[in-house]
XYZ file of C-alpha atoms in Angstrom:
62
model
C -43.716 -15.705 -22.627
C -41.135 -13.981 -20.480
C -41.565 -10.546 -19.014
C -38.286 -8.815 -18.262
C -38.699 -5.827 -15.997
C -41.534 -3.512 -15.199
C -41.618 -1.697 -18.572
C -42.638 -4.896 -20.348
C -45.421 -5.385 -17.797
C -47.516 -2.760 -19.597
C -48.724 -5.467 -21.974
C -49.679 -7.783 -19.106
C -53.396 -6.814 -19.061
C -53.691 -7.451 -22.814
C -51.859 -10.760 -22.565
C -53.941 -11.789 -19.543
C -57.145 -10.984 -21.421
C -56.073 -13.177 -24.353
C -54.445 -16.118 -22.586
C -55.526 -15.948 -18.938
C -53.444 -15.181 -15.877
C -50.018 -16.798 -15.643
C -49.923 -19.549 -13.041
C -46.207 -19.496 -12.190
C -44.386 -16.239 -11.611
C -40.719 -17.143 -11.419
C -38.132 -14.871 -9.879
C -34.699 -14.939 -8.311
C -36.104 -13.917 -4.907
C -34.993 -10.312 -5.303
C -37.443 -8.464 -3.081
C -36.937 -5.143 -4.879
C -38.204 -6.597 -8.144
C -41.106 -8.465 -6.565
C -42.236 -5.379 -4.669
C -42.247 -3.381 -7.919
C -44.042 -6.157 -9.796
C -46.820 -6.519 -7.248
C -47.210 -2.757 -6.789
C -47.554 -2.316 -10.545
C -49.932 -5.272 -10.790
C -52.222 -4.025 -8.018
C -52.271 -0.544 -9.591
C -53.174 -1.972 -13.010
C -55.916 -4.143 -11.526
C -57.149 -1.327 -9.234
C -56.979 -3.599 -6.201
C -55.548 -3.354 -2.716
C -53.210 -6.022 -1.384
C -54.144 -7.623 1.926
C -51.654 -9.754 3.828
C -52.559 -12.460 6.308
C -50.482 -13.884 9.095
C -48.970 -17.154 7.951
C -49.699 -18.937 11.236
C -53.382 -17.998 11.421
C -55.386 -20.940 10.036
C -58.700 -19.018 9.983
C -57.295 -16.540 7.469
C -55.841 -19.206 5.190
C -58.979 -21.266 4.646
C -58.133 -24.067 7.075
């Protein structure tokens, strides 16, 4: 299944409930799209994103 754009993401919760969460999320590294995707996803899931520092091993389970 391919999701093209944010409008098609409205069916993502239904699809996730039926088939599980998608493991790969492929993109062309356009930050504008990825920001919109993750903002929409966190709003749909009612969660808050938390970023860790990439060089901090304690935060990354190491």
